[in-house]
mmCIF file of C-alpha atoms in Angstrom:
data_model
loop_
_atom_site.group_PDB
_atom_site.id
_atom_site.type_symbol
_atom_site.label_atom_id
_atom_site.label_comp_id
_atom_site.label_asym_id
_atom_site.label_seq_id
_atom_site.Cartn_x
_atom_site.Cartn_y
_atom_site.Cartn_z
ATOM 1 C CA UNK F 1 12.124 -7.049 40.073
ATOM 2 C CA UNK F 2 12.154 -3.467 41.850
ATOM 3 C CA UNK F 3 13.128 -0.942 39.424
ATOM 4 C CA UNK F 4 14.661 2.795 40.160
ATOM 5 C CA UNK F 5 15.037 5.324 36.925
ATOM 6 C CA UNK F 6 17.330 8.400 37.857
ATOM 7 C CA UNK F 7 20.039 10.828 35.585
ATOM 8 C CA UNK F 8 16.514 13.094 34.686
ATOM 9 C CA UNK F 9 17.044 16.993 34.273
ATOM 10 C CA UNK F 10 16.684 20.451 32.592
ATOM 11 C CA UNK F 11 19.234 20.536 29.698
ATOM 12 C CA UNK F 12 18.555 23.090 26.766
ATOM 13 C CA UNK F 13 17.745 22.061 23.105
ATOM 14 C CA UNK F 14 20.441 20.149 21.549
ATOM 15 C CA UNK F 15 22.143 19.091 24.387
ATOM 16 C CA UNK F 16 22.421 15.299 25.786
ATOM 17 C CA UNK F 17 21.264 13.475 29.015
ATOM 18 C CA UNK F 18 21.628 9.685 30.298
ATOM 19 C CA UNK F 19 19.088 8.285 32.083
ATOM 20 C CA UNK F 20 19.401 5.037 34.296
ATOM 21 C CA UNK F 21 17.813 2.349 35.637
ATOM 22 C CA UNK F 22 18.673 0.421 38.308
ATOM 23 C CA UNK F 23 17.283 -2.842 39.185
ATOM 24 C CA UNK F 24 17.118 -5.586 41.983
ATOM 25 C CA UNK F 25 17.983 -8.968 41.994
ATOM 26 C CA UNK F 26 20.271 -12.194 40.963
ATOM 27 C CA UNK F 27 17.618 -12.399 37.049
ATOM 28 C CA UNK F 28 17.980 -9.101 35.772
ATOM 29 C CA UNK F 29 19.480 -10.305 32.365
ATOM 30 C CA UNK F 30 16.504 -12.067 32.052
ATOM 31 C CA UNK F 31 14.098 -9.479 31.909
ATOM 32 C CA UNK F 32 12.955 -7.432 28.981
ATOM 33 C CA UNK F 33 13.629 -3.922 29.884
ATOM 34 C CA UNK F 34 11.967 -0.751 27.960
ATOM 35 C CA UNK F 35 11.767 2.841 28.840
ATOM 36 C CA UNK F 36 8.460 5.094 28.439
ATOM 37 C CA UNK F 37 7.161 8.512 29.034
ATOM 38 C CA UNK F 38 4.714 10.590 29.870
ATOM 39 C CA UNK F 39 4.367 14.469 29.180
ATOM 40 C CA UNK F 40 1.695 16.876 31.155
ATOM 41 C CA UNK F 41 -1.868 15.854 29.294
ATOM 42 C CA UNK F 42 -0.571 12.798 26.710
ATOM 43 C CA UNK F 43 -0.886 8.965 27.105
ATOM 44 C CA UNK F 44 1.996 7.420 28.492
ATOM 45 C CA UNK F 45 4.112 6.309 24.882
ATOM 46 C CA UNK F 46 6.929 4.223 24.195
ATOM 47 C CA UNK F 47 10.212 4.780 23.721
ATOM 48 C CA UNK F 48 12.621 2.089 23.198
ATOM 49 C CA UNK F 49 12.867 -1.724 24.270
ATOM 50 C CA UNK F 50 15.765 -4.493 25.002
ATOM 51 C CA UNK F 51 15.708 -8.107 25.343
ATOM 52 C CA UNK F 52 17.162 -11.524 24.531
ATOM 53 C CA UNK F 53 15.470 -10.558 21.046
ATOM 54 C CA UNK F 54 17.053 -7.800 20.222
ATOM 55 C CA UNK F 55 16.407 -4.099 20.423
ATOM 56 C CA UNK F 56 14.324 -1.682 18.664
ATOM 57 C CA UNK F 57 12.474 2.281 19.327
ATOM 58 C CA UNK F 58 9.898 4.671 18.879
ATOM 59 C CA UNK F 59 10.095 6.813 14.826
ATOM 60 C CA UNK F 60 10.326 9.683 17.513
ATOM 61 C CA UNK F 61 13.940 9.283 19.003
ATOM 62 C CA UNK F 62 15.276 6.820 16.281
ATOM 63 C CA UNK F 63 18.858 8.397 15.767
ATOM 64 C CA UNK F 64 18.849 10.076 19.130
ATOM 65 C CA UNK F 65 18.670 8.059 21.816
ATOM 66 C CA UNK F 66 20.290 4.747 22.505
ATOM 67 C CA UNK F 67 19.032 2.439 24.692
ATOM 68 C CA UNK F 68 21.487 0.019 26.522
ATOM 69 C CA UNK F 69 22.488 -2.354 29.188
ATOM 70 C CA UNK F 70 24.924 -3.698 31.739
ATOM 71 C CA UNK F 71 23.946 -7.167 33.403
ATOM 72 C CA UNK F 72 26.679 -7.076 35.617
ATOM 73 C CA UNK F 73 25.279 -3.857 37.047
ATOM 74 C CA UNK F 74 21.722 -4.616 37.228
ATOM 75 C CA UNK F 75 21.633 -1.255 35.008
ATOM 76 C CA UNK F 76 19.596 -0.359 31.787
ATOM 77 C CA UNK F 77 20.645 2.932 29.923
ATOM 78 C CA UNK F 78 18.893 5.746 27.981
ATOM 79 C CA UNK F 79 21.264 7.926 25.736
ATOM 80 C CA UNK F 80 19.786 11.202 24.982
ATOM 81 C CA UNK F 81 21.469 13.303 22.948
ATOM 82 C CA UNK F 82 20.010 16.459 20.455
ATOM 83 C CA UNK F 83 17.259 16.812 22.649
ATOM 84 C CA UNK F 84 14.369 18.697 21.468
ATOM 85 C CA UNK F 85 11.558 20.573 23.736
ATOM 86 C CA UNK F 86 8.924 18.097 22.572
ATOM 87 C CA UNK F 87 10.910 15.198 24.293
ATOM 88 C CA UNK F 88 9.851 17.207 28.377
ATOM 89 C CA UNK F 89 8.103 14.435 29.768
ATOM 90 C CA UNK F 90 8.859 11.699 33.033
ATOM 91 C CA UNK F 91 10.844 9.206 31.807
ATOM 92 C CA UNK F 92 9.701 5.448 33.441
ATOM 93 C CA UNK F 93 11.771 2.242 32.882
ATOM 94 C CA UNK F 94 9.629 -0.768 32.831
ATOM 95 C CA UNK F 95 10.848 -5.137 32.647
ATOM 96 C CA UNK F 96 8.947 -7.761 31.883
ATOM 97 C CA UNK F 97 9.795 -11.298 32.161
ATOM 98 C CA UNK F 98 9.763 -12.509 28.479
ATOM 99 C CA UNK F 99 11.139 -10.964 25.506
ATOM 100 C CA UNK F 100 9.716 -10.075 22.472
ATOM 101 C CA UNK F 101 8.111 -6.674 20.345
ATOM 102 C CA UNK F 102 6.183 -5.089 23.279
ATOM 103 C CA UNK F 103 5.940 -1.447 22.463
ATOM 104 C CA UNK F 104 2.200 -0.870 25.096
ATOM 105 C CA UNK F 105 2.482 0.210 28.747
ATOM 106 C CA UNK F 106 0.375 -2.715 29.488
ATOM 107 C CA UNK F 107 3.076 -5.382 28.513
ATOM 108 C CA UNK F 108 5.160 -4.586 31.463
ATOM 109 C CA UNK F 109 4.377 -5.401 34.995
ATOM 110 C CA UNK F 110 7.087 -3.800 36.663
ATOM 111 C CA UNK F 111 7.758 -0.121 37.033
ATOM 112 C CA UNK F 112 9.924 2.113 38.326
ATOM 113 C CA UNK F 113 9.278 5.274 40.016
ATOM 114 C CA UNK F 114 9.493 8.460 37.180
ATOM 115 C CA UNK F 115 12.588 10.701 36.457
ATOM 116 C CA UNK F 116 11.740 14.198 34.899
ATOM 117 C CA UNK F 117 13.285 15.460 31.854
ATOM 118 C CA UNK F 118 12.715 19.013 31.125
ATOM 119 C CA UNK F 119 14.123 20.261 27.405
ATOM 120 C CA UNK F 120 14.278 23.863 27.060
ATOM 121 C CA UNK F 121 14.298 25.772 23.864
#
C-alpha cells in the first residue's frame, strides 16, 4: 500500500487541525492504519492506531485527537483539536497488514511521506 499524509499546518494553541491519509489500492480496509510523529531532536512516538481490533492512543492526546476512517475513500483521519505547542512535530501515517496492539515504529512497513504540524503558543 502507498500511503500520502496531508491537512498539516501552523494553527495557534487551542485551536483544531485534521490530518489525512490517503492510501492506494482495492485492500485498504484490511490494513491496520496508525499515525506517528516526530518533533526536531525526539524518537519518532506513537500516536494512535485502527484496525479490525479496535482502536486505541497515546496518554498524550487521549481526549484530543480522534483517529478515524473511511474504507470507501481509501482515507484514515486524525482529529486534532485543543492543540498544545508540545504537539509541533511531522505527523506520518503508517499500515500494516495485520491488526492488533502495535504502538512501535517498527510494526509498520509502510509509510507515508510526513505532514508538518506547527502549534504556536
Amino acid at each position: 500500500v502507498q500511503l500520502q499524509a496531508s491537512g498539516g499546518g501552523l494553527v495557534q494553541a487551542g485551536g483544531s487541525l485534521r490530518l489525512s491519509c490517503a492510501g492506494s489500492g482495492r485492500t485498504f480496509s484490511n490494513y491496520h492504519m496508525a499515525w506517528f510523529r516526530q518533533a526536531p531532536g525526539k524518537e519518532r512516538e506513537f500516536v494512535a492506531a485502527n484496525g479490525r481490533t479496535g482502536e486505541y492512543d497515546a496518554d498524550s492526546v487521549k481526549g484530543r485527537f480522534t483517529i478515524s476512517r473511511d474504507n470507501a475513500k481509501n482515507t484514515m483521519y486524525l482529529q486534532m483539536n485543543n492543540l498544545k505547542p508540545e504537539d509541533t512535530a511531522v505527523y506520518y501515517c503508517a499500515a500494516r497488514s495485520s491488526s492488533g496492539y502495535y504502538t512501535r515504529s517498527s510494526d509498520y512497513p509502510y509509510w507515508g511521506q510526513g505532514t508538518q504540524v506547527t502549534v504556536s503558543s
